[in-house]
Short mmCIF file of C-alpha atoms and ligand atoms in Angstrom, two decimals:
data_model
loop_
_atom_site.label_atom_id
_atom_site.label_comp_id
_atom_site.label_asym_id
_atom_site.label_seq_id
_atom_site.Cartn_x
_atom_site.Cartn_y
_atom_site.Cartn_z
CA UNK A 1184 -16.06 -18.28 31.75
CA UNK A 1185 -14.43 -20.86 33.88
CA UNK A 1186 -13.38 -19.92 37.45
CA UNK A 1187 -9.53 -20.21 36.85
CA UNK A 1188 -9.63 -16.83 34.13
CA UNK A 1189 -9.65 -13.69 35.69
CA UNK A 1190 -12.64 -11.65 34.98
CA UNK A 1191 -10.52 -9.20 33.48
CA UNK A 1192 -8.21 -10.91 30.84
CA UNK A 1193 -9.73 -10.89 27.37
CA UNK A 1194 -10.24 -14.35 26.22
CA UNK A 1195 -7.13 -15.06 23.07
CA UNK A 1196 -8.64 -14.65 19.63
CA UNK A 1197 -7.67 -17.76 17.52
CA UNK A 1198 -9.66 -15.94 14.48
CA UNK A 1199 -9.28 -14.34 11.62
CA UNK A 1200 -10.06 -11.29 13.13
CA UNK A 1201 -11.54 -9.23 14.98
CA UNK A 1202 -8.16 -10.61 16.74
CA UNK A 1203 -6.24 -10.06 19.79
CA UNK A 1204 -4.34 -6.91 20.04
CA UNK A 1205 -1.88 -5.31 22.38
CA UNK A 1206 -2.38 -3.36 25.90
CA UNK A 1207 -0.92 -0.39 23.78
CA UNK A 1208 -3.24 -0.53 20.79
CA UNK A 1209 -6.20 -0.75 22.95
CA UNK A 1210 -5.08 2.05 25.53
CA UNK A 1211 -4.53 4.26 22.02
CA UNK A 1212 -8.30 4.73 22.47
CA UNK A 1213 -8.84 6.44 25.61
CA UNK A 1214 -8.55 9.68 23.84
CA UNK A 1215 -11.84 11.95 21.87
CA UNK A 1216 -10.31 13.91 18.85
CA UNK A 1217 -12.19 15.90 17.13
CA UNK A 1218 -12.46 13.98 13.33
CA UNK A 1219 -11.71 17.66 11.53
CA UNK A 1220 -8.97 18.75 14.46
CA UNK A 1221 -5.50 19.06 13.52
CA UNK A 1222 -4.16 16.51 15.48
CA UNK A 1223 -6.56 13.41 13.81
CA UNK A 1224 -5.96 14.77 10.31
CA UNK A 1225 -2.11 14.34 11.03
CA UNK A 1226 -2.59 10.47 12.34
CA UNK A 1227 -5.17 9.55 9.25
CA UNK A 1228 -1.94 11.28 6.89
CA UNK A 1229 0.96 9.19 8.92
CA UNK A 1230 -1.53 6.08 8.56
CA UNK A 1231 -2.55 6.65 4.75
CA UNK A 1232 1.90 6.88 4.46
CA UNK A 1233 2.58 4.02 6.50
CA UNK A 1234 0.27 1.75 4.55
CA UNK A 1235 1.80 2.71 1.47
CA UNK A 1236 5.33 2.10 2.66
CA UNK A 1237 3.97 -1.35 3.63
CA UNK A 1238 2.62 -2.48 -0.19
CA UNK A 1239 6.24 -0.93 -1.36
CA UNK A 1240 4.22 1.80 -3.36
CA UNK A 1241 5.10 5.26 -3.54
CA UNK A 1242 2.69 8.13 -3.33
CA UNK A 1243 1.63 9.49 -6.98
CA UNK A 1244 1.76 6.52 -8.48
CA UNK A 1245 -0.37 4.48 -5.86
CA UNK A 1246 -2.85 6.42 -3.50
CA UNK A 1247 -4.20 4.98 0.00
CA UNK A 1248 -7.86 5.43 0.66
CA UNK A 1249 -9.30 4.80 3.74
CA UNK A 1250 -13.07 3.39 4.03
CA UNK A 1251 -15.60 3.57 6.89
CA UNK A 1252 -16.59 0.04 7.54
CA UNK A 1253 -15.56 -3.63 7.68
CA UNK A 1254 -13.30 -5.19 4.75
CA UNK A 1255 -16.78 -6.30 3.08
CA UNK A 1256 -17.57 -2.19 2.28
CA UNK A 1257 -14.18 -1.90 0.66
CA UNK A 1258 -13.93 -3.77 -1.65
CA UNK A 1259 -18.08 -3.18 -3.00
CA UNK A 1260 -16.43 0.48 -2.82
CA UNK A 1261 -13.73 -1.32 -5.52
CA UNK A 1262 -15.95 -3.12 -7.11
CA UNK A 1263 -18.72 -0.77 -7.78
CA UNK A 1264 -16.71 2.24 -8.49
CA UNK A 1265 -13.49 1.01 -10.85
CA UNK A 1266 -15.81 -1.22 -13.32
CA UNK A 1267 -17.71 0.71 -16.18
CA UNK A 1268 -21.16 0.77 -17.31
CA UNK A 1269 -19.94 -1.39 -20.24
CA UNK A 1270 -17.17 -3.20 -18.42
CA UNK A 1271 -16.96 -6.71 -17.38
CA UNK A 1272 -15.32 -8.98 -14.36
CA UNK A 1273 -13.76 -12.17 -13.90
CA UNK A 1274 -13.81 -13.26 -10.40
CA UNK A 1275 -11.27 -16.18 -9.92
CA UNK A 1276 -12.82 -17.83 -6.92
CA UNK A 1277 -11.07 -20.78 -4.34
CA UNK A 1278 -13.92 -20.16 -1.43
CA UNK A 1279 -16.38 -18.58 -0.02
CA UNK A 1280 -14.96 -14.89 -0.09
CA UNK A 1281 -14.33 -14.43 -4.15
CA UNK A 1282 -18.13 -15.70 -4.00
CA UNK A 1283 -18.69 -12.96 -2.18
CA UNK A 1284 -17.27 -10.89 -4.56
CA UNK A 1285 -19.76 -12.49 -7.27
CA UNK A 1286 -22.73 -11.09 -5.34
CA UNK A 1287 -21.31 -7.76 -5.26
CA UNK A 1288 -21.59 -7.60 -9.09
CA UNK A 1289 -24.38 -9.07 -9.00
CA UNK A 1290 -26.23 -6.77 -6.81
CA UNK A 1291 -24.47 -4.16 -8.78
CA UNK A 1292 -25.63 -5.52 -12.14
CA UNK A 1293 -22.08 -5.44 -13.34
CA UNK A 1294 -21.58 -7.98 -15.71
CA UNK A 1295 -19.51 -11.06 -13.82
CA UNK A 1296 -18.05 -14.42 -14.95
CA UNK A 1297 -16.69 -16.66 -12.28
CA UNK A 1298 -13.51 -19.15 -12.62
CA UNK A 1299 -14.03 -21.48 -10.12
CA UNK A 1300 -11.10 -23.42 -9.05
CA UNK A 1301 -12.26 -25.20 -5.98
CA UNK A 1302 -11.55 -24.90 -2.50
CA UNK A 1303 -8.75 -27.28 -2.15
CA UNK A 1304 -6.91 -25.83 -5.69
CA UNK A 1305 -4.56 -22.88 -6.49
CA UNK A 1306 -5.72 -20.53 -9.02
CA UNK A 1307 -4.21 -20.96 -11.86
CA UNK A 1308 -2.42 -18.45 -14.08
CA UNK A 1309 -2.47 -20.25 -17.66
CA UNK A 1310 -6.34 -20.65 -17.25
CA UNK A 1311 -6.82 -17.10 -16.16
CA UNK A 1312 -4.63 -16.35 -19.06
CA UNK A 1313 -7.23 -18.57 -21.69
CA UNK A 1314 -10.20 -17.45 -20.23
CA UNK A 1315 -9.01 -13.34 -20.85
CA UNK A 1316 -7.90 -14.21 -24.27
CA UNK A 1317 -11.10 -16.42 -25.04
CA UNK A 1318 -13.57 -13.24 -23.50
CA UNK A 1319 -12.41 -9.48 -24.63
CA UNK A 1320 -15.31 -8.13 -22.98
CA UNK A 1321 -13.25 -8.36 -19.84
CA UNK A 1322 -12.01 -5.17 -18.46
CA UNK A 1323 -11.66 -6.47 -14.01
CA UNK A 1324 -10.12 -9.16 -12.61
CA UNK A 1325 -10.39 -9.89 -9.07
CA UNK A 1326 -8.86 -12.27 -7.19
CA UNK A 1327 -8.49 -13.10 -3.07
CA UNK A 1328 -4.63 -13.03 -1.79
CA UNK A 1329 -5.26 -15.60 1.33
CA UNK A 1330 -8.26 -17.41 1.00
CA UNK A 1331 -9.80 -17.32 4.67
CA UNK A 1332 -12.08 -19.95 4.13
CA UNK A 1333 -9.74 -22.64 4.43
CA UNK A 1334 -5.99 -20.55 4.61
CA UNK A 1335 -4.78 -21.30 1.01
CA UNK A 1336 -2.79 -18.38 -0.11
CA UNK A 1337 -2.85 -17.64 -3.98
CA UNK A 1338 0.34 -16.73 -5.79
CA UNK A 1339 -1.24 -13.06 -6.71
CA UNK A 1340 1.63 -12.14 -8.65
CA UNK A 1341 1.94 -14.78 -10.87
CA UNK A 1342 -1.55 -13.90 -11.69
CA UNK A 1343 -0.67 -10.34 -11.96
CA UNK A 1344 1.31 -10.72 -14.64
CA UNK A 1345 -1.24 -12.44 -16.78
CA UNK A 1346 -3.95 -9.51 -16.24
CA UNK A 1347 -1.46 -7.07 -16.51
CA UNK A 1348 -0.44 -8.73 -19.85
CA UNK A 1349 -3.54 -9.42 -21.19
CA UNK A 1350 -4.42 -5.14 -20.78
CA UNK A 1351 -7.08 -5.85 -17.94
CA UNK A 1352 -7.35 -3.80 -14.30
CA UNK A 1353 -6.91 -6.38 -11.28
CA UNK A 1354 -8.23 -6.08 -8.04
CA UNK A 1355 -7.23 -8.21 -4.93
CA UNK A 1356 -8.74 -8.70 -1.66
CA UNK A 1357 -6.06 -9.06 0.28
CA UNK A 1358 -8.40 -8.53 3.81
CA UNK A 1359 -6.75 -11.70 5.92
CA UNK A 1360 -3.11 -11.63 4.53
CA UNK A 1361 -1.82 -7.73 4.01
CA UNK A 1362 0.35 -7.16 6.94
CA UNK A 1363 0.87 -10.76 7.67
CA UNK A 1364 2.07 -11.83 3.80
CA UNK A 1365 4.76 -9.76 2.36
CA UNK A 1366 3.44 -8.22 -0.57
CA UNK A 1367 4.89 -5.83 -3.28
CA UNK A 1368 2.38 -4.18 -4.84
CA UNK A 1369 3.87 -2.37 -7.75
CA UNK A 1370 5.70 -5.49 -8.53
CA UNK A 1371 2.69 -7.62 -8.55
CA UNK A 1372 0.76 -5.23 -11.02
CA UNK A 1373 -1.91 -4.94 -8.75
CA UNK A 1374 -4.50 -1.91 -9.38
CA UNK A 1375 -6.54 -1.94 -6.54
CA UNK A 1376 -5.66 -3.75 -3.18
CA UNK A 1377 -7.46 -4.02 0.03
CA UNK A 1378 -7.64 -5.03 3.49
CA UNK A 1379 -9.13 -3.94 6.88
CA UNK A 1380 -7.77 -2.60 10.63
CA UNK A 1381 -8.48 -5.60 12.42
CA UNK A 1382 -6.50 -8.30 10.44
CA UNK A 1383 -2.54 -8.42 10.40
CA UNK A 1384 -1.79 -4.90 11.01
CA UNK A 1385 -3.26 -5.52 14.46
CA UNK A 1386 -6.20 -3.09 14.87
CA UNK A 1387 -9.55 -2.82 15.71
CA UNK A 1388 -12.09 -2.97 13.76
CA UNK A 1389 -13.70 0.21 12.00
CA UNK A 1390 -12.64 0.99 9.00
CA UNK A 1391 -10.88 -0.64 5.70
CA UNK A 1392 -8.09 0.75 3.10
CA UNK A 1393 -7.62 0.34 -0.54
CA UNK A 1394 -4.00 0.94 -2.15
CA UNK A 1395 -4.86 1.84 -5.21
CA UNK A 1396 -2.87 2.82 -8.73
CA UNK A 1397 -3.47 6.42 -9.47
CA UNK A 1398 -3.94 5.81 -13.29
CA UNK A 1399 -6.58 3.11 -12.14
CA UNK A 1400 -7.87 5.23 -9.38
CA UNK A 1401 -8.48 8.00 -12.56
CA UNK A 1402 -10.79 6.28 -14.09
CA UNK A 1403 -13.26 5.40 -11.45
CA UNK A 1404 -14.20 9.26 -11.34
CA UNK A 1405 -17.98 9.68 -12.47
CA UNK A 1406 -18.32 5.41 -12.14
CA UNK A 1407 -19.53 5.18 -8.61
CA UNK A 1408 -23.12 3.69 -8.17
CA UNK A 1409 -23.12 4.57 -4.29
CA UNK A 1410 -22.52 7.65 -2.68
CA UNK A 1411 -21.04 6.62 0.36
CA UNK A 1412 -18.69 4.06 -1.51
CA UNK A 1413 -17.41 6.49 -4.05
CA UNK A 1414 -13.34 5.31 -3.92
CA UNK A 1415 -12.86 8.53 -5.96
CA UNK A 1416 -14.81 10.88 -4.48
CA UNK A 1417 -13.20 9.58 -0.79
CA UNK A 1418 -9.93 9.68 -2.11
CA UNK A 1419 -10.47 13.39 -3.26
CA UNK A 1420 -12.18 14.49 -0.19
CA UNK A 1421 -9.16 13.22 1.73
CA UNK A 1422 -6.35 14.56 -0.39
CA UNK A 1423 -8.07 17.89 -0.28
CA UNK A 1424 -8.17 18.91 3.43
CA UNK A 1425 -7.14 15.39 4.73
CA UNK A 1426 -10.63 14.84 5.98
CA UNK A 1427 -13.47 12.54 5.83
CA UNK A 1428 -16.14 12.88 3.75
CA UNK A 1429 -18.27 11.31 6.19
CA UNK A 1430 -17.81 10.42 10.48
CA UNK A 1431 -14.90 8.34 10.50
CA UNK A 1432 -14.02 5.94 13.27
CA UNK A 1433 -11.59 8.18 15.19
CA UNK A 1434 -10.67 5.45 18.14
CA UNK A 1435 -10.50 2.68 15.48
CA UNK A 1436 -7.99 4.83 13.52
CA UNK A 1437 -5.98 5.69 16.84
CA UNK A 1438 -5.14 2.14 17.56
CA UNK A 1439 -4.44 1.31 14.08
CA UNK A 1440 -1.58 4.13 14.38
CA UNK A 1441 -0.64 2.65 17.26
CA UNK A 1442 -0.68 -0.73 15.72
CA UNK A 1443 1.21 0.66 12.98
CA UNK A 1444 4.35 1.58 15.28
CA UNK A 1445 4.26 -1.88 16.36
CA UNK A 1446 4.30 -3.78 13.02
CA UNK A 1447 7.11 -1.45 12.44
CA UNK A 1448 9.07 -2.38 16.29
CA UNK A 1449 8.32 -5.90 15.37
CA UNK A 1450 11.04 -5.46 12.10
CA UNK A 1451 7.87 -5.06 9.51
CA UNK A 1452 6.21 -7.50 7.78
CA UNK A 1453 9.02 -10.03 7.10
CA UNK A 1454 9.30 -9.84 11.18
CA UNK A 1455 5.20 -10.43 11.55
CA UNK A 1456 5.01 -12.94 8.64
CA UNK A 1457 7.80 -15.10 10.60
CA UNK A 1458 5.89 -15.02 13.83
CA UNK A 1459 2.97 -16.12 12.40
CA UNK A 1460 4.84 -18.66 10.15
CA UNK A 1461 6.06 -20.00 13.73
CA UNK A 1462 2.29 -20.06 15.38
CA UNK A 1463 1.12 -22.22 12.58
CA UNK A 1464 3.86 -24.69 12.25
CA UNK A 1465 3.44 -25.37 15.77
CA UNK A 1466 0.04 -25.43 15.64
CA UNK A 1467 -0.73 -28.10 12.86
CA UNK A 1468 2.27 -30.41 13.89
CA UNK A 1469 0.61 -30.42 17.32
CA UNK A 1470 -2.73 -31.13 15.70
CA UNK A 1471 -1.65 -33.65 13.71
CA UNK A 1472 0.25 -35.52 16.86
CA UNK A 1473 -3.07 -35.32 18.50
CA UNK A 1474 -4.61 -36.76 15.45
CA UNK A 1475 -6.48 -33.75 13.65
CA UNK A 1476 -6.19 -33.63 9.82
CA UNK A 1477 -5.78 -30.15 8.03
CA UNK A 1478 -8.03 -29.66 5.26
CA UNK A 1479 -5.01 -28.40 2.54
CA UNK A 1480 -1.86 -29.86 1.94
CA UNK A 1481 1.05 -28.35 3.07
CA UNK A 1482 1.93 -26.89 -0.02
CA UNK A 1483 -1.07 -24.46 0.07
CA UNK A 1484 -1.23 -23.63 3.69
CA UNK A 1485 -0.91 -20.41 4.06
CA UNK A 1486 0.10 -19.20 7.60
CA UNK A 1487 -2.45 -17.23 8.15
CA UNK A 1488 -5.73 -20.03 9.29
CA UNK A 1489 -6.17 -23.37 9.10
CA UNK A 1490 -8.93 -25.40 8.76
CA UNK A 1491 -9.20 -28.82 9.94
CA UNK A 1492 -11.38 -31.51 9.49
CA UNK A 1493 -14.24 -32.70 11.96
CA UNK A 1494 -13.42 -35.69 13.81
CA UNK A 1495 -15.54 -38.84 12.22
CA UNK A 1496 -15.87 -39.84 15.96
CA UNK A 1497 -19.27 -39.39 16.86
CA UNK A 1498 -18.67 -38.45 20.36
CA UNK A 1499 -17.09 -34.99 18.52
CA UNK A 1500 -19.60 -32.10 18.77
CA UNK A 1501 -18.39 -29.15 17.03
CA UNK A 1502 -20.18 -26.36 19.56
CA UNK A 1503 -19.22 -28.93 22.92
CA UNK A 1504 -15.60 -28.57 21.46
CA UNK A 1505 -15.87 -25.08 20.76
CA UNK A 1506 -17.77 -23.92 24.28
CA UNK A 1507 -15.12 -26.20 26.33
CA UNK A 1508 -11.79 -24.26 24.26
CA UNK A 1509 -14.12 -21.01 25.32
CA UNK A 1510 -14.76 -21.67 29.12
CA UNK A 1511 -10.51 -22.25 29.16
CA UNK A 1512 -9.97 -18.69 27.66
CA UNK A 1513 -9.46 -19.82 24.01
CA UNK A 1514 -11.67 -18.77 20.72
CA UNK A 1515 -11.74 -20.66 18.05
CA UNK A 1516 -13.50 -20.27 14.86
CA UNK A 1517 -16.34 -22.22 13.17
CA UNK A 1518 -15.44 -23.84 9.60
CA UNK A 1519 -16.25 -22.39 5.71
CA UNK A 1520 -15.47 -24.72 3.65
CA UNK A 1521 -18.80 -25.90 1.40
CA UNK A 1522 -17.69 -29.80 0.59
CA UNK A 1523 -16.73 -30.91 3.93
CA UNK A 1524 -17.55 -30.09 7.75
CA UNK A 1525 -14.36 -27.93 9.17
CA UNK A 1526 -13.72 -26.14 11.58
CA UNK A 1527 -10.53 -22.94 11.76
CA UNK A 1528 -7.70 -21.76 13.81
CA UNK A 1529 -6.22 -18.32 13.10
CA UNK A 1530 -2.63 -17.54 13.71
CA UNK A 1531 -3.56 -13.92 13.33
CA UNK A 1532 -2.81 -11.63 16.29
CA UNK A 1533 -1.21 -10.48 19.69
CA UNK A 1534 0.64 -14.03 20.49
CA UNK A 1535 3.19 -16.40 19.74
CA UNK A 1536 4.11 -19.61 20.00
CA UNK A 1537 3.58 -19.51 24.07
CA UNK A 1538 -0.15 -18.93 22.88
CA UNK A 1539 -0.29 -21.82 20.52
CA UNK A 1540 1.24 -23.92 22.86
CA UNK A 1541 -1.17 -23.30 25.91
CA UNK A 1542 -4.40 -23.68 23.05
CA UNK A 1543 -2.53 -27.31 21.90
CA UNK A 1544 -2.92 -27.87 25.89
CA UNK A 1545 -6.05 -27.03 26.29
CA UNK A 1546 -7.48 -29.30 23.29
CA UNK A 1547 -5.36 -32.39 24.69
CA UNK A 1548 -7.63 -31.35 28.19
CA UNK A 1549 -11.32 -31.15 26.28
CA UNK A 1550 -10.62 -34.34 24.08
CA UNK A 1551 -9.83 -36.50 26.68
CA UNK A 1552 -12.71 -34.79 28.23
CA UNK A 1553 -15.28 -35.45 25.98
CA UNK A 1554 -13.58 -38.45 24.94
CA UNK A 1555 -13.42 -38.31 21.26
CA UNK A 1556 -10.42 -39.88 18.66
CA UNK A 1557 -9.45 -36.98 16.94
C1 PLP B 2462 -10.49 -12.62 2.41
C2 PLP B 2462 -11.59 -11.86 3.09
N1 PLP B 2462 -12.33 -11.01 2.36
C3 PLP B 2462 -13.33 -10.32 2.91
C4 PLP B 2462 -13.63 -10.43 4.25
C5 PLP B 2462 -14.76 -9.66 4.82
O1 PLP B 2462 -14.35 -8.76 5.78
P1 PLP B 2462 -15.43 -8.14 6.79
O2 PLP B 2462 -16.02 -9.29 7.55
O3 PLP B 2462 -14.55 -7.25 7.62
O4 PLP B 2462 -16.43 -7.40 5.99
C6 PLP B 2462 -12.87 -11.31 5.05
C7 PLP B 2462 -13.17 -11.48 6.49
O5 PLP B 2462 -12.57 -12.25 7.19
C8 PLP B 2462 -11.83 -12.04 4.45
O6 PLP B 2462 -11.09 -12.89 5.17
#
């Protein structure tokens, strides 16, 4: 850490989370509840409300569930406990995390056919739309809502409506964008929906959720093929007493309250979303003054990450770059995308445009440092 940062100020997450988050949703910590005491029962029932009021989905006919563990045990939870013995899923995959999904299945031995668009490509609804009518044997679909691997954001409800039409259950991992994209969940015909406590809510990570429809959420009683994953049997355990089946991450779940109130003081999503939307615009037009090239168009970008491209310069070293941003106070994030070398800034977090300005700064410093055309 270079001299100038004082020892104690956290270095600014440019990620896609873990991410920066508040003084307040930190300090939310600094209590021990007991996980079956009155008082954490109420927070996990105000949290397991909130996040329904966020996907616009009523109680009854949607149900939260809360997961121990990062977004990856989620949505295996979704995965291995909504698809039948006899069922089948279509994975509609843009990057690295719907290929994620694939091994899921796979470790599962669920059967699994993968639609792969591409990294730099939309999914599209009219070939989702063949490929269900071509293949009755599919009962999932499952699809990822902002594609972290490069930022592309998928249009999940136009995709929604061919599933839905076409009498299948769809799934969406929605891990980098839910709290940070508005999304209405009802209206997008989405069964099962997930996303984690240290993404766009603002949290600390600990735990994941899944918003699932009750009718869908029905039928995965009796299909789970891991104990601790069982969605159902979770879901039950905390409807009956309001309690975890198993230790849950009480601290984690404190600051995601916390976190919660603050979306909320922000002015919700639409409030969040903007902020965001401001980070990155300022962001890749000052990357693109310096000379950087972003890896989408700017039709896809989401405004969630970005990836750009390597310099060709050979004087560019990825982990030089990266060390020099670190010893300033800013994290950046290494690159995913399989056909070209990339690497990511989030937009994600605890900071605005001051924060994207002062990281802009800091590059202009370390290339003329190292002396590289960007
Ligand atoms: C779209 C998406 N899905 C899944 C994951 C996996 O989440 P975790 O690393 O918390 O298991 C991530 C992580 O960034 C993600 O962005």
């Amino acid at each position: 850490m270079s001299s100038s940062i004082p020892a104690w100020k956290d270095k600014i997450l440019f990620t896609p989370g873990p991410l920066t988050t508040s003084p307040t949703v930190k300090q939310a910590m600094l209590r021990d509840l007991g996980s079956r005491d009155y008082a954490f029962i109420g927070i996990v029932r105000d949290v397991r409300a909130r996040l329904l009021d966020l996907a616009q989905a009523s109680k009854g006919e949607y149900e939260c569930v809360i997961m121990q563990g990062s977004g990856t045990f989620s949505v295996e939870s979704v995965i291995s406990s909504s698809i039948p013995a006899e069922g089948k899923l279509l994975i509609l995959v843009n990057g690295a995390y719907g290929r994620r999904i694939h091994s899921i299945a796979k470790v599962h031995n669920i059967a699994a056919d993968v639609l792969d668009f591409g990294e730099d490509t939309l999914v599209d609804p009219a070939t989702v739309s063949a490929a269900l009518t071509k293949d009755p044997a599919i009962t999932h679909v499952a699809i990822v809502h902002c594609e972290t691997t490069t930022g592309i954001i998928n249009d999940i409800n136009a995709i929604g409506q061919v599933v839905t039409a076409a009498g299948r259950r769809y799934i969406v991992d929605s891990m980098s964008a839910f709290g940070g994209v508005e999304v209405n969940v009802p209206a997008g015909n989405i069964d099962f929906i997930v996303s984690s406590s240290n993404k766009c809510v603002e949290g600390v990570p600990g735990f994941a959720f899944v918003i699932a429809k009750k009718a869908a959420l029905d039928e995965c009683r009796g299909r789970a093929r891991t104990l601790v994953l069982d969605l159902y049997a979770q879901w039950e355990g905390l409807e009956k007493d309001g309690q975890f089946r198993f230790t849950p991450p009480t601290h984690s779940l404190l600051a995601f309250h916390q976190a919660l109130l603050e979306l909320e003081a922000e002015g919700g999503i639409k409030a969040r979303a903007a902020r965001y939307r401001a980070n990155h615009d300022l962001m890749i037009s000052g990357m693109r003054a310096l000379g950087f090239r972003p890896f989408l168009p700017d039709s896809l970008q989401g405004n969630i990450i970005t990836s750009f491209y390597y310099p060709q310069d050979p004087k560019f070293d990825f982990s030089v770059f990266y060390g020099k941003l670190n010893d300033r106070g800013y994290v950046i994030y290494p690159g995913k995308v399989s056909t070209a070398e990339c690497f990511r800034i989030g937009h994600i977090g605890r900071m605005d445009t001051n924060d994207a300005q002062d990281l802009l700064a800091a590059i202009r410093d370390v290339v003329a440092e190292m002396g590289f055309q960007p």
